[in-house]
Coordinates of C-alpha atoms and ligand atoms in Angstrom, one line a residue:
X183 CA -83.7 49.0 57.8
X184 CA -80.7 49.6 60.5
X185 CA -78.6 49.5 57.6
X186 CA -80.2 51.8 56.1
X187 CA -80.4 54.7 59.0
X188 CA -77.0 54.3 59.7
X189 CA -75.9 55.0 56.0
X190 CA -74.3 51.2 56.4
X191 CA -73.1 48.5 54.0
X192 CA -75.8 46.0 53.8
X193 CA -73.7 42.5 53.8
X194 CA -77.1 40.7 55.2
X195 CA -79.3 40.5 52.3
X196 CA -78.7 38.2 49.6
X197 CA -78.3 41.1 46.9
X198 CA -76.4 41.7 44.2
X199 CA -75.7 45.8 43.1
X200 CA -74.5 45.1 39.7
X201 CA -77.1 46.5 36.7
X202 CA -79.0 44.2 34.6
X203 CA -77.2 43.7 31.5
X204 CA -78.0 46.4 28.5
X205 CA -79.5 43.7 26.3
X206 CA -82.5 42.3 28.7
X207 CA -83.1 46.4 29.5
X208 CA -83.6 47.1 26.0
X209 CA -86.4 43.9 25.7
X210 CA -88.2 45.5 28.9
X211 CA -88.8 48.3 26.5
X212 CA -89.8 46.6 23.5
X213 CA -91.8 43.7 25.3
X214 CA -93.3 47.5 26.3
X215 CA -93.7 48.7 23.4
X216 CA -94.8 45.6 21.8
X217 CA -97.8 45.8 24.3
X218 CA -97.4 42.9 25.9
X219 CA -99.5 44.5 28.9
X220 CA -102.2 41.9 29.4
X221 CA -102.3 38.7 31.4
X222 CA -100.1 36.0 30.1
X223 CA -101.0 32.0 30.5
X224 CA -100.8 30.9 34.2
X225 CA -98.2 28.3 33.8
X226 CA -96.2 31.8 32.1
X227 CA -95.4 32.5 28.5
X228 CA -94.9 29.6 25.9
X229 CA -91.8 31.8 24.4
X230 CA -90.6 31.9 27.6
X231 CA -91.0 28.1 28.7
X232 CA -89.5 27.3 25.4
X233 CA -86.4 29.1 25.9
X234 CA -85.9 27.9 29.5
X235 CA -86.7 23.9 27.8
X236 CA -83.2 25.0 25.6
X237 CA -81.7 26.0 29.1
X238 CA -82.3 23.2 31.3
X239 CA -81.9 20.3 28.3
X240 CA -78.2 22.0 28.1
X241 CA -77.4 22.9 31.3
X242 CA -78.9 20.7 33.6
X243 CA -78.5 17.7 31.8
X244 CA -82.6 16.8 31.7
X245 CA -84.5 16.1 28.6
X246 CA -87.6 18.3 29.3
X247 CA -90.9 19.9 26.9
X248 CA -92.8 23.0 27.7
X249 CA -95.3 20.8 29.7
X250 CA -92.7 20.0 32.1
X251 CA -92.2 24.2 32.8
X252 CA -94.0 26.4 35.0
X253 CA -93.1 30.4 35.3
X254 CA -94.1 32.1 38.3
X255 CA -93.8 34.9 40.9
X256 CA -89.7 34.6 41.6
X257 CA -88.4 30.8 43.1
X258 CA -89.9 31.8 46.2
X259 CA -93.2 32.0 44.7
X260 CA -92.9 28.7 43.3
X261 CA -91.5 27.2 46.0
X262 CA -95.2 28.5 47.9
X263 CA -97.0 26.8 44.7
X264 CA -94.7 23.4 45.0
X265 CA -95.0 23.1 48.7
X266 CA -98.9 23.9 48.9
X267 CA -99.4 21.2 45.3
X268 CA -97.1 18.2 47.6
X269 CA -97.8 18.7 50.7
X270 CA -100.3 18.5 53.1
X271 CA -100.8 19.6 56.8
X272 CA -99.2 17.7 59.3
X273 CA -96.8 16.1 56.6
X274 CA -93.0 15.8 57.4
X275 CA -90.2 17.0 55.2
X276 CA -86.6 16.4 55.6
X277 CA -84.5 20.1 55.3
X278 CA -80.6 20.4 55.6
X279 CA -79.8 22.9 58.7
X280 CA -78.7 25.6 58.1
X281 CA -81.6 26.4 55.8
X282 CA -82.9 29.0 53.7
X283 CA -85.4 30.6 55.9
X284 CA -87.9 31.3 53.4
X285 CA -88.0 27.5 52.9
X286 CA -89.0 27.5 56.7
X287 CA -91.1 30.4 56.8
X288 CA -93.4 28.9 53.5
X289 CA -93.3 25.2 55.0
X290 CA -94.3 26.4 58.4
X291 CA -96.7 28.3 56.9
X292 CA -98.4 25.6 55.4
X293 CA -98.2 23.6 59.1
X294 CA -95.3 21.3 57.8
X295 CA -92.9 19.8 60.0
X296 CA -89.1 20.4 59.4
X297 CA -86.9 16.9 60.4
X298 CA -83.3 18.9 60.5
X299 CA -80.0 17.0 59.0
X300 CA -77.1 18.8 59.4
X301 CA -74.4 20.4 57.5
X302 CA -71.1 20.6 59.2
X303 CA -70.0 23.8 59.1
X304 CA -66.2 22.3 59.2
X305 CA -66.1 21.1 56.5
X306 CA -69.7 20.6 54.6
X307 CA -70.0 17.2 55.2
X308 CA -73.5 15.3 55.9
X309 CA -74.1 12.4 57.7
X310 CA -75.9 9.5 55.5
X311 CA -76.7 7.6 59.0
X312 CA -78.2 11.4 60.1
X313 CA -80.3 11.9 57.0
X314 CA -81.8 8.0 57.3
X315 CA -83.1 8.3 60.5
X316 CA -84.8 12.0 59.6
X317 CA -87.0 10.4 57.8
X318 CA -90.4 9.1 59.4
X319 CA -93.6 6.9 58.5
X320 CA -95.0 10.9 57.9
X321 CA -92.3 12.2 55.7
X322 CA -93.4 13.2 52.1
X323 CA -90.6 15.3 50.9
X324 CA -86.4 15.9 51.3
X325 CA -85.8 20.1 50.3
X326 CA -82.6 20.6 49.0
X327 CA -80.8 23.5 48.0
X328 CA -77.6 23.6 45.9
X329 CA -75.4 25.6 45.7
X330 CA -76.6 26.2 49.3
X331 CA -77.5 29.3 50.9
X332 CA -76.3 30.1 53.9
X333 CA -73.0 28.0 53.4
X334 CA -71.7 27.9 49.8
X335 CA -72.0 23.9 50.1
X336 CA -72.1 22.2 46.7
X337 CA -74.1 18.6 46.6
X338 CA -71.8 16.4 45.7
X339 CA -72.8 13.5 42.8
X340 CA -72.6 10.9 46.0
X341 CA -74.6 12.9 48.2
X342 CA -77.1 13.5 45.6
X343 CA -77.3 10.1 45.0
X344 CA -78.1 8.9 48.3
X345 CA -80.3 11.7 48.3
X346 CA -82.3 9.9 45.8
X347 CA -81.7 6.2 46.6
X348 CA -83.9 7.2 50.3
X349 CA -86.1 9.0 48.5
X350 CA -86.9 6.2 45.7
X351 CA -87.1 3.9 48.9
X352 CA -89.7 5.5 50.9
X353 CA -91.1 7.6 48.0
X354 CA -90.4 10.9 48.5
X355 CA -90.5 13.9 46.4
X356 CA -87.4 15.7 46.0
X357 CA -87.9 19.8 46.1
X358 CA -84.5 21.0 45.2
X359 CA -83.8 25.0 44.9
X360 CA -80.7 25.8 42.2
X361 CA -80.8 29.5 42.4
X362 CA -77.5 29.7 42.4
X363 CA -76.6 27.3 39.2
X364 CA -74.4 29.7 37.8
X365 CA -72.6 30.5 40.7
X366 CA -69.6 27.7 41.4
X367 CA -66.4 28.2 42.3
X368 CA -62.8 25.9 41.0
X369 CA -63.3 22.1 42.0
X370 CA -67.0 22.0 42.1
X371 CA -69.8 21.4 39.9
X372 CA -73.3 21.9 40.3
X373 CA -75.6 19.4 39.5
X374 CA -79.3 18.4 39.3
X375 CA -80.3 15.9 40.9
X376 CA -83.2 15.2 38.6
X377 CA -80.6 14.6 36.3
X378 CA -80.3 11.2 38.2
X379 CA -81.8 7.9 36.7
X380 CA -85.6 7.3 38.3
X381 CA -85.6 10.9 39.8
X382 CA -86.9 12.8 37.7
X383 CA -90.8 12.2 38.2
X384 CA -90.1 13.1 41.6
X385 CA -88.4 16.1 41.9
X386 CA -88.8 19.4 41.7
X387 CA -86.2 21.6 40.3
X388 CA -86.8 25.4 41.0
X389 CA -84.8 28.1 39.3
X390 CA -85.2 32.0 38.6
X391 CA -83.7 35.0 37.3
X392 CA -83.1 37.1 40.2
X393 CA -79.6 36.0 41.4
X394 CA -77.8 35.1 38.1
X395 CA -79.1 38.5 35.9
X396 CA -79.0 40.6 39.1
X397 CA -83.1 41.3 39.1
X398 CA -83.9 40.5 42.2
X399 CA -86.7 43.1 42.4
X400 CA -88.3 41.3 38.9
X401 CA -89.9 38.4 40.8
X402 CA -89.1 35.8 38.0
X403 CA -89.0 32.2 38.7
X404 CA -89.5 28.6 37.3
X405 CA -90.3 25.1 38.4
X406 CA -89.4 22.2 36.0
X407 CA -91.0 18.7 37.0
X408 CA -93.3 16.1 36.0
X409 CA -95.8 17.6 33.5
X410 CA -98.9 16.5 35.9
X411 CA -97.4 18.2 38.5
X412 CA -96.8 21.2 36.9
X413 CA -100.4 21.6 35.7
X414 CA -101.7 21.9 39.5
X415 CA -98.8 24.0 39.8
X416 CA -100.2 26.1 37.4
X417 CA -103.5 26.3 38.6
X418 CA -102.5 27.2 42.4
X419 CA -100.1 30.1 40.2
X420 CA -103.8 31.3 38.8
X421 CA -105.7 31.1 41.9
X422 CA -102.9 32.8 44.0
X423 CA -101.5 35.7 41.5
X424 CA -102.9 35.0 38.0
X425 CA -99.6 34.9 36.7
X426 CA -95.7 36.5 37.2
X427 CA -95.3 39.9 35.5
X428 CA -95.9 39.8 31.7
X429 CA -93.7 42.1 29.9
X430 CA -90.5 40.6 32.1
X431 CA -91.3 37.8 31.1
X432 CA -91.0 38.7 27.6
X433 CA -87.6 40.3 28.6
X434 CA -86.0 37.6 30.5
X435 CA -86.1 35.4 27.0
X436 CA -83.2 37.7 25.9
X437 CA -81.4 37.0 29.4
X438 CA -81.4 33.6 28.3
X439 CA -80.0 33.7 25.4
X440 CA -76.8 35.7 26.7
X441 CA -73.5 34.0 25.2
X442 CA -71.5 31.6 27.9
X443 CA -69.0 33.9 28.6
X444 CA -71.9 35.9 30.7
X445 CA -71.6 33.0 32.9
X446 CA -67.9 32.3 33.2
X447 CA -67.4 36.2 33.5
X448 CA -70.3 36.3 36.5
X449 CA -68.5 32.7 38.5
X450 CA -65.4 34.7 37.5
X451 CA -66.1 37.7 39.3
X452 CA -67.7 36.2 42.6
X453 CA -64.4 34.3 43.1
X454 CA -62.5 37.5 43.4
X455 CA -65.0 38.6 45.7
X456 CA -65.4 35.2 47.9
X457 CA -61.3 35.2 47.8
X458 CA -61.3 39.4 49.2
X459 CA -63.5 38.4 51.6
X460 CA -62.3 34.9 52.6
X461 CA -58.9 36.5 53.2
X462 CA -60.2 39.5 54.9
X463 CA -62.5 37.5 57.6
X464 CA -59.9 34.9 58.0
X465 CA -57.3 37.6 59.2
X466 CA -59.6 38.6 61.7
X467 CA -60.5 35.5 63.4
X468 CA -63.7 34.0 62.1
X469 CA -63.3 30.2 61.2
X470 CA -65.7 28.9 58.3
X471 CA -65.2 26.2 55.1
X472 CA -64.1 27.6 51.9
X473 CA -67.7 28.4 50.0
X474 CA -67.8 26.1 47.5
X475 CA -70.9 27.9 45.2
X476 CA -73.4 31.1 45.6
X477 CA -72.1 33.8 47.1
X478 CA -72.6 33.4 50.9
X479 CA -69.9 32.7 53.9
X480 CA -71.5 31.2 57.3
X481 CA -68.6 32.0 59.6
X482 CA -67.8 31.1 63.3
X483 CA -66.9 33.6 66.2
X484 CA -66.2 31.4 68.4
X485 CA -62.1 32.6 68.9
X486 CA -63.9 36.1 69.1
X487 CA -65.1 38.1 72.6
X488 CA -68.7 37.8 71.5
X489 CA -71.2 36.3 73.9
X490 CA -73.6 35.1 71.3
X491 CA -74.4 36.2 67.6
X492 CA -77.0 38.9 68.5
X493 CA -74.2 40.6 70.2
X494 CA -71.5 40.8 67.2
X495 CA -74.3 41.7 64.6
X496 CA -75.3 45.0 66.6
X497 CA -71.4 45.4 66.8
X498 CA -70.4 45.3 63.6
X499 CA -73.6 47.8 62.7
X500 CA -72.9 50.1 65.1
X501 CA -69.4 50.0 65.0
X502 CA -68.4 49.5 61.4
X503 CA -71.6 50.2 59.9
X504 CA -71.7 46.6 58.1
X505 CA -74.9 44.5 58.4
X506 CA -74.7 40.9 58.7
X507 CA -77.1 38.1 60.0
X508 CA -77.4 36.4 63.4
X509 CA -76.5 32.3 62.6
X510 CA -79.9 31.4 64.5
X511 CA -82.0 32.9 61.5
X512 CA -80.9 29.3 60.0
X513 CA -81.5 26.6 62.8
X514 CA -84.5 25.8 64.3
X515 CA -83.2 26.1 67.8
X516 CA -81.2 29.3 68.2
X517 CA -78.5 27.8 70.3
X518 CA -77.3 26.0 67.3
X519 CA -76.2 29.0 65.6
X520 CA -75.6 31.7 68.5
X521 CA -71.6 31.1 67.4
X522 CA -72.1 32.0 63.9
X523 CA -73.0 34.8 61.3
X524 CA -73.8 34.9 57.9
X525 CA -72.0 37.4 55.5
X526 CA -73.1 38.0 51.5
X527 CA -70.4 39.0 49.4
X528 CA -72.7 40.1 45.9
X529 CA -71.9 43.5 46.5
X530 CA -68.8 45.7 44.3
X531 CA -65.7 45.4 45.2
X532 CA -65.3 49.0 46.2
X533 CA -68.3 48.2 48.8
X534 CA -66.6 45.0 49.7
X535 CA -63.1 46.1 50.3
X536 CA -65.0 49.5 52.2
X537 CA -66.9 46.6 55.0
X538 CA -63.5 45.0 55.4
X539 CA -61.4 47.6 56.3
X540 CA -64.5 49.0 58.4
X541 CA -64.7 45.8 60.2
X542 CA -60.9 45.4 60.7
X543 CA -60.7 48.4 62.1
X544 CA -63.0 47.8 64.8
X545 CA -62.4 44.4 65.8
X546 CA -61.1 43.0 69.1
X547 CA -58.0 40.9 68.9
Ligands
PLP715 N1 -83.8 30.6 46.9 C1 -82.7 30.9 47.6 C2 -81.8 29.7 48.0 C3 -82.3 32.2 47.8 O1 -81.2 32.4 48.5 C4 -83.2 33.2 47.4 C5 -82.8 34.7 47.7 O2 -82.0 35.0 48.5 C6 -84.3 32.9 46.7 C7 -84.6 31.6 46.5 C8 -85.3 34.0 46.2 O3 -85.5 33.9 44.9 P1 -86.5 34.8 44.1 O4 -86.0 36.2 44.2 O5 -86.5 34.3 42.7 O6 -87.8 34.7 44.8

């Protein structure tokens, strides 16, 4: 909203301005004309669901049916249904700090405790010995979320397998939010972790189309998971919105039949725009890890003449007229990330090379 009065560059929110590609806007107008206006089936449409079986069989490695795919209200919708079908009240989860905070806003929502393992900001790393000891006689879930959002952490293969070797051990479900598939950069892979042996009757992979076919505003998103699971999932879809929006559902089939080169072009392009911006923030002091995925950069002040994050967020807005976000909107205790702010690169170039120079111009030495 700030960023909005002051005519600013808006490198908070996790939104890319690119349009949505010619092809998927001519099947909004045909699913349209086509009059597919009515309701559609709460677990979404079976066209749909059997497209996105094709996509995850090939691209995350996982040998799925239509039973095992629910559509819904965006990933954050279906990260409400999965959260509400798991857990209960007073259950524990494990979550990797810093977080998403919509996965802390839904699970707090729903009265669920949060046992924080961190990710060093240094250099990504977690700390097996850490993660053990998060877990409690009360835990019932680890959240994962990979590529990560807010640090362009990829899980790596061992990670993810220690990941599921505790939760096999103290059966846990595994809720693990791939938004940003699509979106790695040279050196790393993403990977599913219920691609694992034994993990895929626990887990919970969510997806959508909001980050990968720039739609955020479409509110399309998918769970795959164990095909009882994704029946309740289903019927908590139905008793909380009916169903996600039927004609864009009807359109996003064409999104997922785009040829491969959509995707190398779209990793292609946000590597140019993580290197402008790497270079750029690097020049002027702030210390982070090399993103690794998605298309965020947690960086840290701490060489700067800022007090706390607060304070260089309402500088850089007033001053250079770029929004960013405080660290502390991903810890549970503030203090943790006072030193550090979160910057989205997603935008054009032109708007990305424009917040650089803005900020350089402005900034202490
Ligand atoms: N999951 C993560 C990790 C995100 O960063 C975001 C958006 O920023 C979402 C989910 C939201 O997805 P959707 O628009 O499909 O609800």
């Amino acid at each position: 909203m700030r960023c909005k009065e002051v005519g600013g560059i808006n490198l908070g929110q996790g939104i890319c301005d690119l349009p949505v590609h010619d092809q998927i806007k001519q099947a909004v107008s045909d699913a349209v004309n086509h009059n597919h206006s009515q309701y559609s089936a709460c677990e979404g449409v079976a066209a749909l669901r059997s497209e996105i079986v094709n996509k995850v069989n090939n691209f995350n490695n996982l040998n799925i049916n239509k039973d095992n795919v629910m559509v819904g209200h965006g990933a954050t919708g279906i990260f409400v249904c999965t959260v509400m079908t798991l857990f209960n009240p007073g259950d524990e989860v494990v979550i990797f700090e810093p977080f998403y905070g919509y996965h802390k806003n839904i699970l707090d929502l729903q009265q669920i405790k949060l046992n924080p393992v961190a990710i060093n900001l240094q250099d990504f790393s977690i700390d097996f010995d850490e993660l053990k000891s998060a877990i409690t006689p009360k835990t019932k879930g680890i959240i994962i979320c990979t590529p990560n959002n807010p640090t362009g952490k990829v899980f790596s293969r061992d990670e993810l397998e220690y990941i599921a070797s505790l939760a096999k051990q103290h059966d846990l479900f595994i809720i693990t939010d791939e938004i940003y598939e699509y979106v790695t950069y040279p050196g790393f892979e993403h990977l599913s972790i219920a691609s694992l042996p034994d993990c895929f009757d626990r887990t919970l992979t969510i997806s959508g189309f909001s980050k990968t076919y720039n739609m955020t505003g479409w509110r399309l998103g998918y769970a795959i998971g164990r095909a009882d699971i994704i029946e309740k999932m289903s019927l908590l879809n139905d008793y909380l919105y009916v169903c996600a929006s039927t004609p864009m559902q009807y359109a996003v089939i064409e999104a997922l039949k785009l040829p491969q080169n959509y995707y190398q072009q779209m990793a292609q392009a946000y590597l140019h725009k993580r290197d402008l911006v790497v270079n750029a923030l690097r020049d002027m002091g702030f210390e982070f890890a090399m993103p690794q995925g998605a298309y965020y950069l947690l960086a840290d002040f701490s060489k700067l003449p800022f007090k706390n994050d607060l304070e260089i967020v309402d500088f850089l807005l007033e001053k250079a007229k770029v929004a960013t976000v405080p660290g502390r909107a991903f810890y549970l205790n503030p203090e943790d990330g006072e030193k550090c702010i979160r910057f989205c690169f997603a935008l054009s170039e032109e708007k990305l090379q424009a917040a650089m120079a803005a900020m350089a111009e402005v900034m202490p030495i």
